[in-house]
PDB file of C-alpha atoms in Angstrom:
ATOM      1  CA  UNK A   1     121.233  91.033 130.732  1.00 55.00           C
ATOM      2  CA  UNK A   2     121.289  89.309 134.161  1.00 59.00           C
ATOM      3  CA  UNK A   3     119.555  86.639 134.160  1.00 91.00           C
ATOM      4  CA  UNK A   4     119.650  85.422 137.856  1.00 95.00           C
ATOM      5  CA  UNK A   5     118.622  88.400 140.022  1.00 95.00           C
ATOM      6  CA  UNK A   6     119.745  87.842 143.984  1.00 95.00           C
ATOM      7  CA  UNK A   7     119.128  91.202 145.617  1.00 90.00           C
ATOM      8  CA  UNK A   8     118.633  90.433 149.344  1.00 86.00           C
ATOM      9  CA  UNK A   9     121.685  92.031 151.062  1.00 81.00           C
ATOM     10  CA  UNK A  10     122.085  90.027 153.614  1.00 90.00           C
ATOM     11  CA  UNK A  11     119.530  87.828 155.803  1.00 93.00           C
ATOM     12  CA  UNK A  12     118.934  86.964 159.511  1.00 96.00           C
ATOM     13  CA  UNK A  13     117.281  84.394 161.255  1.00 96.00           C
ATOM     14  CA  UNK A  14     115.871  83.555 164.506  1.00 97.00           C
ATOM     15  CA  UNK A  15     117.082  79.552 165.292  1.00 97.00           C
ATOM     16  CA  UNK A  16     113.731  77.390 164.760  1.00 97.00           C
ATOM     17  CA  UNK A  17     112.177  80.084 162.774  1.00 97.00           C
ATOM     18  CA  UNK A  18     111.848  79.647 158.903  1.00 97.00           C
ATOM     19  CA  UNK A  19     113.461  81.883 156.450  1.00 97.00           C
ATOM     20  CA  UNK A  20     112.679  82.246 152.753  1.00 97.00           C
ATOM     21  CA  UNK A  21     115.539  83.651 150.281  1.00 97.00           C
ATOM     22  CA  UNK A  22     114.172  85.498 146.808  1.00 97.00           C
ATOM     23  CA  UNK A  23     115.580  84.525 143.326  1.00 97.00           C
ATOM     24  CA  UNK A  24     113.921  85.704 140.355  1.00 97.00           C
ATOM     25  CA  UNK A  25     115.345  84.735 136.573  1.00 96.00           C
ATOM     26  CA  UNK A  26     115.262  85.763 132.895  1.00 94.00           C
ATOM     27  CA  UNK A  27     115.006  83.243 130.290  1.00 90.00           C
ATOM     28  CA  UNK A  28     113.052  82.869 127.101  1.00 87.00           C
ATOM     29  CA  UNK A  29     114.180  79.502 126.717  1.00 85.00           C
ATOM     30  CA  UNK A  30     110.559  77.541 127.546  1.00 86.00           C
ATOM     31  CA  UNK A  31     112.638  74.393 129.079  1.00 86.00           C
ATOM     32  CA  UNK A  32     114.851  75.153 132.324  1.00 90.00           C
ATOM     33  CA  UNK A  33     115.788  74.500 135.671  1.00 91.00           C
ATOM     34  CA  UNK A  34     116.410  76.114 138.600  1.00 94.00           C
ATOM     35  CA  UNK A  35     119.091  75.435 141.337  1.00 95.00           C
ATOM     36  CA  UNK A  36     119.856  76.245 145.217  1.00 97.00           C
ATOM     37  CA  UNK A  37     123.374  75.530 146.207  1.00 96.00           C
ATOM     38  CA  UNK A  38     124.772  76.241 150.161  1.00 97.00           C
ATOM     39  CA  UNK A  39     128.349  77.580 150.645  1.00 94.00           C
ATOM     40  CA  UNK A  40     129.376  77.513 154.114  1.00 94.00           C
ATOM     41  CA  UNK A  41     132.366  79.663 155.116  1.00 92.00           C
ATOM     42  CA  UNK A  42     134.533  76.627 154.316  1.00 90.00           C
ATOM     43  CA  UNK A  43     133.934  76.888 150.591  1.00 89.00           C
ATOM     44  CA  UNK A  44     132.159  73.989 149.025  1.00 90.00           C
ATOM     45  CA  UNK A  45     129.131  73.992 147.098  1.00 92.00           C
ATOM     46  CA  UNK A  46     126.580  71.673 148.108  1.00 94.00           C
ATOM     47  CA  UNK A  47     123.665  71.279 146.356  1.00 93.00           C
ATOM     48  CA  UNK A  48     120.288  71.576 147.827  1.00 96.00           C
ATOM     49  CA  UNK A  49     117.121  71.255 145.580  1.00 95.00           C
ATOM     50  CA  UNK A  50     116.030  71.202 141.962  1.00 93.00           C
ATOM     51  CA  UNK A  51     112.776  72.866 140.254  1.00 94.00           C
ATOM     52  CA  UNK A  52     112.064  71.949 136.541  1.00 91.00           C
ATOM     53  CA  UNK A  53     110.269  74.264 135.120  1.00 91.00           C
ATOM     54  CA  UNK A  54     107.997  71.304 133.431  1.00 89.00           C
ATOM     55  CA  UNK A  55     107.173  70.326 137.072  1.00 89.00           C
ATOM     56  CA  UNK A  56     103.612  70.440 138.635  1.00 86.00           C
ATOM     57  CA  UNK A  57     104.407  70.565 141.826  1.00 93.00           C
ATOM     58  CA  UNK A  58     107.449  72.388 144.035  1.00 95.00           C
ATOM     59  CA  UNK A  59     110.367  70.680 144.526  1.00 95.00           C
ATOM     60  CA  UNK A  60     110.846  69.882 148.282  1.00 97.00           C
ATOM     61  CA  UNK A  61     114.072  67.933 149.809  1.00 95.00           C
ATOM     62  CA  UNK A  62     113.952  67.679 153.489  1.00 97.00           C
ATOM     63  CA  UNK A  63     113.627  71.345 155.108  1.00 97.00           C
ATOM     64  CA  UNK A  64     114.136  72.972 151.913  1.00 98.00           C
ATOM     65  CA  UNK A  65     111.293  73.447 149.461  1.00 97.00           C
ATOM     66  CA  UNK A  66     111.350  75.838 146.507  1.00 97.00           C
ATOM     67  CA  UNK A  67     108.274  78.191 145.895  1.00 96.00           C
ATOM     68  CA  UNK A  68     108.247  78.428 142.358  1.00 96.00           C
ATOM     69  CA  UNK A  69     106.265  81.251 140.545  1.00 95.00           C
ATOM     70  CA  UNK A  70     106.355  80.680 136.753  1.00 93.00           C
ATOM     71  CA  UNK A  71     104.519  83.599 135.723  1.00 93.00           C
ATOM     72  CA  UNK A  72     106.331  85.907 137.685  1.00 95.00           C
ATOM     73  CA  UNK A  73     109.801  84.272 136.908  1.00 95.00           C
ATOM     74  CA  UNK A  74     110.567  83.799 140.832  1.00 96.00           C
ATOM     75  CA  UNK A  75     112.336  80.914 142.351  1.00 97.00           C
ATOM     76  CA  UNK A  76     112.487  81.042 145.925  1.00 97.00           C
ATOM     77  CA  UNK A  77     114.155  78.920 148.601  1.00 98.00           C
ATOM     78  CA  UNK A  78     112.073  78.043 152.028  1.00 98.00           C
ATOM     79  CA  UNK A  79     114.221  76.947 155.007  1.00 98.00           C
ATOM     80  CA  UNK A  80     111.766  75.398 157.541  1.00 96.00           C
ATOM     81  CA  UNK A  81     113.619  74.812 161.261  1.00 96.00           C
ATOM     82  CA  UNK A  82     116.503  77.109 160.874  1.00 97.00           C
ATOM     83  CA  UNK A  83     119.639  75.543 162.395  1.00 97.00           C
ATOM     84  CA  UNK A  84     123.053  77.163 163.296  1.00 97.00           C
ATOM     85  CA  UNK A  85     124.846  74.971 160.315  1.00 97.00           C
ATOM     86  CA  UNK A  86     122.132  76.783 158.216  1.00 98.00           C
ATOM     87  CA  UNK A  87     124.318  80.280 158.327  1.00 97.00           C
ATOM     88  CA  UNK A  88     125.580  80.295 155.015  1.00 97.00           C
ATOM     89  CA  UNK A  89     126.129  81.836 151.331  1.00 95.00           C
ATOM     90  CA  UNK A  90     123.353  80.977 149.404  1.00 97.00           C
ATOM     91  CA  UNK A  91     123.128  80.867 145.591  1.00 96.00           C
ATOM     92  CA  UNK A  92     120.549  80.226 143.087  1.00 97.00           C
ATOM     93  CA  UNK A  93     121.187  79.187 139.470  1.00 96.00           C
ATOM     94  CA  UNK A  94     119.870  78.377 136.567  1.00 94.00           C
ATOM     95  CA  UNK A  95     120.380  75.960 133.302  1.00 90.00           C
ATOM     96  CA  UNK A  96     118.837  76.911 130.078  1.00 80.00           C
ATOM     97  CA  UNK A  97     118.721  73.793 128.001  1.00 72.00           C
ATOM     98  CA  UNK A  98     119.290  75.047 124.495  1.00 51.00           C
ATOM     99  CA  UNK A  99     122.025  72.167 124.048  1.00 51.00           C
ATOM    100  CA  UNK A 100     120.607  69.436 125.349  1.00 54.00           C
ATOM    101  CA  UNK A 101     119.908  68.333 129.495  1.00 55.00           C
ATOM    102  CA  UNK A 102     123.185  68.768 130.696  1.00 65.00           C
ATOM    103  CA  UNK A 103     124.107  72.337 130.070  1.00 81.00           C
ATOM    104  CA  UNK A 104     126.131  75.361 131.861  1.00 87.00           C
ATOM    105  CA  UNK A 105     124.654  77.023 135.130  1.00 92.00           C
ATOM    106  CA  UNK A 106     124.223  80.690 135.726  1.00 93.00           C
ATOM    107  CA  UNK A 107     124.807  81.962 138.772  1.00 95.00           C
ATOM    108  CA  UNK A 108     123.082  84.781 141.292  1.00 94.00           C
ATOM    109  CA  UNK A 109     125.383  86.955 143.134  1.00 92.00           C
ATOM    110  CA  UNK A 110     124.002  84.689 146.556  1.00 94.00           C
ATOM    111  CA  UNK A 111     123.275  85.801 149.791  1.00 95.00           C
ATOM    112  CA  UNK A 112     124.218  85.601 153.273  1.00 95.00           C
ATOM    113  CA  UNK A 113     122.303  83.536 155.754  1.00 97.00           C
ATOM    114  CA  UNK A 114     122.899  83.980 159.264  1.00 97.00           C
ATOM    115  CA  UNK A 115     121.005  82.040 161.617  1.00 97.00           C
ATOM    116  CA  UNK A 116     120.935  83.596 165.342  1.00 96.00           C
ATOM    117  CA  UNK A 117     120.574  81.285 168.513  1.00 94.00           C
TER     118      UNK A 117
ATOM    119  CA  UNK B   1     130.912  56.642 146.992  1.00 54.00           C
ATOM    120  CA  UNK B   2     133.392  59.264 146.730  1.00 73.00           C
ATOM    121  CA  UNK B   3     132.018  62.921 145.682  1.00 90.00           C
ATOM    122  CA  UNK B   4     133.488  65.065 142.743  1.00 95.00           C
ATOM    123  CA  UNK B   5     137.240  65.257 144.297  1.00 95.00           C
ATOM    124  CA  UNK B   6     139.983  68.379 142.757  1.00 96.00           C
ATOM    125  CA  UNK B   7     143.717  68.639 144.108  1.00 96.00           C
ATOM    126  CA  UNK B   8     145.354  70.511 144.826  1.00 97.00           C
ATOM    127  CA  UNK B   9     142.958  72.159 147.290  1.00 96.00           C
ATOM    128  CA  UNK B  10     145.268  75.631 147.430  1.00 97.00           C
ATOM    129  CA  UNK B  11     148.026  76.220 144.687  1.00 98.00           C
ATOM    130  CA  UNK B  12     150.191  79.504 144.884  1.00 98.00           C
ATOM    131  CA  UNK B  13     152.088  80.461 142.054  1.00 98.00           C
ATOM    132  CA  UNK B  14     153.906  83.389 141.002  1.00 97.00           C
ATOM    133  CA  UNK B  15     153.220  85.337 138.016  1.00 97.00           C
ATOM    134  CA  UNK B  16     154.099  83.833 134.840  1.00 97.00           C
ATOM    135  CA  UNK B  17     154.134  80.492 135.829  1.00 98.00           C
ATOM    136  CA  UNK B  18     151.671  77.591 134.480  1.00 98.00           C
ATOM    137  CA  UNK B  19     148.953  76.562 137.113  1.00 98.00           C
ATOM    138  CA  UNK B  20     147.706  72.924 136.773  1.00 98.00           C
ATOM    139  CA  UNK B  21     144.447  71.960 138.675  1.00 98.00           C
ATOM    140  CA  UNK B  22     142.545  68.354 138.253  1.00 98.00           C
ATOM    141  CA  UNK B  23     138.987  67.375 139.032  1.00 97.00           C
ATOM    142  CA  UNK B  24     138.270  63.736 139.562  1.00 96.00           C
ATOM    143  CA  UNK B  25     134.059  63.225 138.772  1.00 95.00           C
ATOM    144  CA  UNK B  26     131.916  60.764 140.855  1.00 93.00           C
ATOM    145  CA  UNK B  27     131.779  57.624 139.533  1.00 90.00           C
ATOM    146  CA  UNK B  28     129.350  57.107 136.878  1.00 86.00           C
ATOM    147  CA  UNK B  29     129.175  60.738 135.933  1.00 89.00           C
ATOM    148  CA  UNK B  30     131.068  61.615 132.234  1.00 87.00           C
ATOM    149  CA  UNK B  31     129.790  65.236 132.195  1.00 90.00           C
ATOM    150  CA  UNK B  32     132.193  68.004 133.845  1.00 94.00           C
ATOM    151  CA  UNK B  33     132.087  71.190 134.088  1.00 95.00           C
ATOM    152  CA  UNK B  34     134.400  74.317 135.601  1.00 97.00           C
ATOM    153  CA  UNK B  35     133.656  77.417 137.304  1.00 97.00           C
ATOM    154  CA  UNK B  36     135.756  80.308 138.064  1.00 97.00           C
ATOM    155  CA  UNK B  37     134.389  81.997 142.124  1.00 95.00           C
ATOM    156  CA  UNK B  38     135.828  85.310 142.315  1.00 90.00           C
ATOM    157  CA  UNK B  39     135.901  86.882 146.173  1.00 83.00           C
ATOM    158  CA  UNK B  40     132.183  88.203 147.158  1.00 78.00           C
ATOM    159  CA  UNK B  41     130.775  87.059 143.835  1.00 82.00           C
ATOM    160  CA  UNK B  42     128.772  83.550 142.198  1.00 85.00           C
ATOM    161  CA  UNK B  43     130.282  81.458 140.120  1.00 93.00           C
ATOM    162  CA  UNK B  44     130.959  82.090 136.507  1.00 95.00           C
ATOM    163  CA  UNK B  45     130.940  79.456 134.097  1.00 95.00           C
ATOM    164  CA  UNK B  46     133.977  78.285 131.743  1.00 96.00           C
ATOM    165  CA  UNK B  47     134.179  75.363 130.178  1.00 96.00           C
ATOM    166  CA  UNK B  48     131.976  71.540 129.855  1.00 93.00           C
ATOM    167  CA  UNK B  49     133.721  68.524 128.747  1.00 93.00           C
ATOM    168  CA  UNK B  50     132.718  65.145 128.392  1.00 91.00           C
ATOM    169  CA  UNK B  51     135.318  62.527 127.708  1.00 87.00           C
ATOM    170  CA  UNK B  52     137.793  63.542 125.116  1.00 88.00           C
ATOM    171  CA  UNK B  53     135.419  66.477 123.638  1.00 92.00           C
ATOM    172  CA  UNK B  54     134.788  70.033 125.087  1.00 93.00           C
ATOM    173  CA  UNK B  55     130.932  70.760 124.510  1.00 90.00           C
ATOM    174  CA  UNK B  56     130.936  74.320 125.452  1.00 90.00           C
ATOM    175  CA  UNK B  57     134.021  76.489 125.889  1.00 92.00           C
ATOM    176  CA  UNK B  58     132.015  80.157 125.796  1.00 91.00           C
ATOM    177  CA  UNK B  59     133.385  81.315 129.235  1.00 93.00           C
ATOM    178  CA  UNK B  60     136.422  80.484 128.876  1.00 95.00           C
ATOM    179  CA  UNK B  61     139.219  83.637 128.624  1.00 94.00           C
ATOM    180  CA  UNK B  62     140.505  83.250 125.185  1.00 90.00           C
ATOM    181  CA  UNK B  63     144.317  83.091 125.919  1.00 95.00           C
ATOM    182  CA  UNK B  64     146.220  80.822 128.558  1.00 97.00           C
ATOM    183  CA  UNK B  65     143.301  78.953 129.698  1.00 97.00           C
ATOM    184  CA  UNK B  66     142.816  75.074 128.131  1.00 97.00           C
ATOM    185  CA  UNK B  67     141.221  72.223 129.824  1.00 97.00           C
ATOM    186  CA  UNK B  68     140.545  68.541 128.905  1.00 96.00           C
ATOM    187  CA  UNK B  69     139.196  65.275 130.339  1.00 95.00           C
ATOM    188  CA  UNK B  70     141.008  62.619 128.378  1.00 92.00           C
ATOM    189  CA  UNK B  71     139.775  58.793 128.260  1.00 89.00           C
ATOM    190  CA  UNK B  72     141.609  58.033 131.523  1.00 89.00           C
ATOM    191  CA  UNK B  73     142.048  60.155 134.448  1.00 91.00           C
ATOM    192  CA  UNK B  74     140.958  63.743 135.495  1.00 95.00           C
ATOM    193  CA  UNK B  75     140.016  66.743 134.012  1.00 97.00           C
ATOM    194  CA  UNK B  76     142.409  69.034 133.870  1.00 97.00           C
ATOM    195  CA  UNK B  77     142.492  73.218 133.464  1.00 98.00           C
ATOM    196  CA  UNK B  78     145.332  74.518 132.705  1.00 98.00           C
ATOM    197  CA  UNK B  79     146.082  78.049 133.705  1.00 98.00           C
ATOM    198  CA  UNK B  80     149.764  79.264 131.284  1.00 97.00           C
ATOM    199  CA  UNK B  81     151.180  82.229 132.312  1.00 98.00           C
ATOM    200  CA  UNK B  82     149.092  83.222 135.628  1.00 97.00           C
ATOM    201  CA  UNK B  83     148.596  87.063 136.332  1.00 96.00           C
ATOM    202  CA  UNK B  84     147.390  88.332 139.837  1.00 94.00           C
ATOM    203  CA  UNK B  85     143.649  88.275 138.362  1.00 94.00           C
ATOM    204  CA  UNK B  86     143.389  84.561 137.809  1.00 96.00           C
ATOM    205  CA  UNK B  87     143.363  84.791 141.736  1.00 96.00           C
ATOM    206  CA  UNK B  88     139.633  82.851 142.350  1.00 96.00           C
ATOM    207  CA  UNK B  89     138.558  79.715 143.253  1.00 96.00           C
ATOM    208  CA  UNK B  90     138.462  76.849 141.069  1.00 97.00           C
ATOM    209  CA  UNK B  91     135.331  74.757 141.169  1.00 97.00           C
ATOM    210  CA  UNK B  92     134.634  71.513 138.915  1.00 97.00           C
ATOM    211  CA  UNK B  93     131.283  70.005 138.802  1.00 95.00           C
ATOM    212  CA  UNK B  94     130.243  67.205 137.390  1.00 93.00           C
ATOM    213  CA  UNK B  95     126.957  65.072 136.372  1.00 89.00           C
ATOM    214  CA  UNK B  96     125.485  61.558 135.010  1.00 83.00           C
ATOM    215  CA  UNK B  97     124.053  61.698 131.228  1.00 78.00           C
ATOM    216  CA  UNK B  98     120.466  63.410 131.288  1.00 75.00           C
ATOM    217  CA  UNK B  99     120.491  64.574 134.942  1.00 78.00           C
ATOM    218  CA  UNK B 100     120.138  68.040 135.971  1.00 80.00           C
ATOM    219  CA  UNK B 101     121.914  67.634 139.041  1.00 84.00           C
ATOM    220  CA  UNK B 102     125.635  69.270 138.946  1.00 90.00           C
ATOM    221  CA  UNK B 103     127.728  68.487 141.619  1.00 92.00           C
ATOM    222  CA  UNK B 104     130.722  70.159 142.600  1.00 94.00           C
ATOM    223  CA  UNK B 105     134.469  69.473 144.001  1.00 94.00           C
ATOM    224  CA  UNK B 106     135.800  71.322 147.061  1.00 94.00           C
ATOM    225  CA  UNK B 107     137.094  73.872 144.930  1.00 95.00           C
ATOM    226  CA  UNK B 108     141.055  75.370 144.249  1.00 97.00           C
ATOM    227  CA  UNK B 109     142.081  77.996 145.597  1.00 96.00           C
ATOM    228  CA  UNK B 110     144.586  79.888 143.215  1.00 97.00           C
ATOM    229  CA  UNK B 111     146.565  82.075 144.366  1.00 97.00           C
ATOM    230  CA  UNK B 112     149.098  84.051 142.159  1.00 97.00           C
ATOM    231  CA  UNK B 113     152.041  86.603 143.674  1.00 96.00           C
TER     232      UNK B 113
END
């Protein structure tokens, strides 16, 4: 079963305008967390934000925040400001902790991010 | 402080021979972890290692791949006998005790003729 669920095709942006990319999961594991990671067209993986799934509140980190729905098992990214160096692959991911806090991530399929001047 | 660091950043080998790719972690950080990035797709998990023990091995292909991260020096993954489908990138994480937080190397690029 998949459990990270990226379906957005492909998304465009105006420059300065804020964009918000969908992730939903599967997990019946009641302790998790929930990952955005940016890969530009040179290949890295940079991280970008972290959402417990113990947390109150949604995780912010700059212009990124994270719009997390528990009950509806949705993870979202917000990009506030779009920039040009936002145009990207974007992936979401998730770590069930059934062996402890460090622990494999799944990976979505991403999506594409272009941001237009 | 230097990030998670991997060389060599694009390895080509032909088919048949043994591919060797090494992930240095940040400093402080004795959890790694590999990923396998095939073209248009996320990453796939493979294998997480602390020093001298492999934790979790379940996505790892059950023939020709091995990895470690002895006492001293890098992680390694070890790639015997490549075939045209090994062909991916190579990404190794890695992360302190108790933190969430993975982050990854630059990646290898494998690339088998």
């Amino acid at each position: 079963a998949q459990k990270i669920t990226q379906t957005q095709p492909g998304m465009f942006v105006q420059e300065k305008e804020a964009v918000t990319l969908d992730c939903t999961y599967d997990t019946s594991d009641p302790s998790y967390g929930l990952f955005w990671y940016k890969q530009p067209s040179s290949g890295e993986m940079i991280f970008l934000i972290y959402q417990g799934s113990y947390d109150q509140q949604n995780a912010t980190e700059g212009r990124y925040s994270l719009n997390f729905q528990k009950a509806r098992k949705s993870a979202n990214l917000v990009i506030s400001a779009s920039q040009l160096g936002d145009s990207a692959m974007y992936f979401c991911a998730m770590r069930e902790t059934t062996i402890g806090a460090n622990s494999k991530l799944t990976f979505g399929k991403g999506i594409t991010l272009s941001v237009r001047p | 402080n230097a990030g998670v660091m991997q060389n060599p950043r694009h390895l080509v080998r032909r088919r048949g021979q043994e591919a060797r790719l090494r992930c240095s972690p940040m400093k402080g950080h004795s959890h790694v972890y590999w990923y396998r990035q095939l073209p248009e797709e996320g990453l796939k998990f493979m294998v997480y290692l602390q020093k001298e023990n492999i934790i979790d091995e379940s996505g790892m292909p059950k023939e020709r791949f091995s990895a470690e991260f002895p006492k001293e020096g890098p992680s390694i993954l070890r790639i015997q006998q490549v075939v045209r489908g090994d062909s991916a990138a190579y990404f190794c994480a890695s992360s302190p005790p108790l933190a969430p937080e993975q982050y990854f190397g630059p990646g290898t690029r494998l690339t088998v003729t």
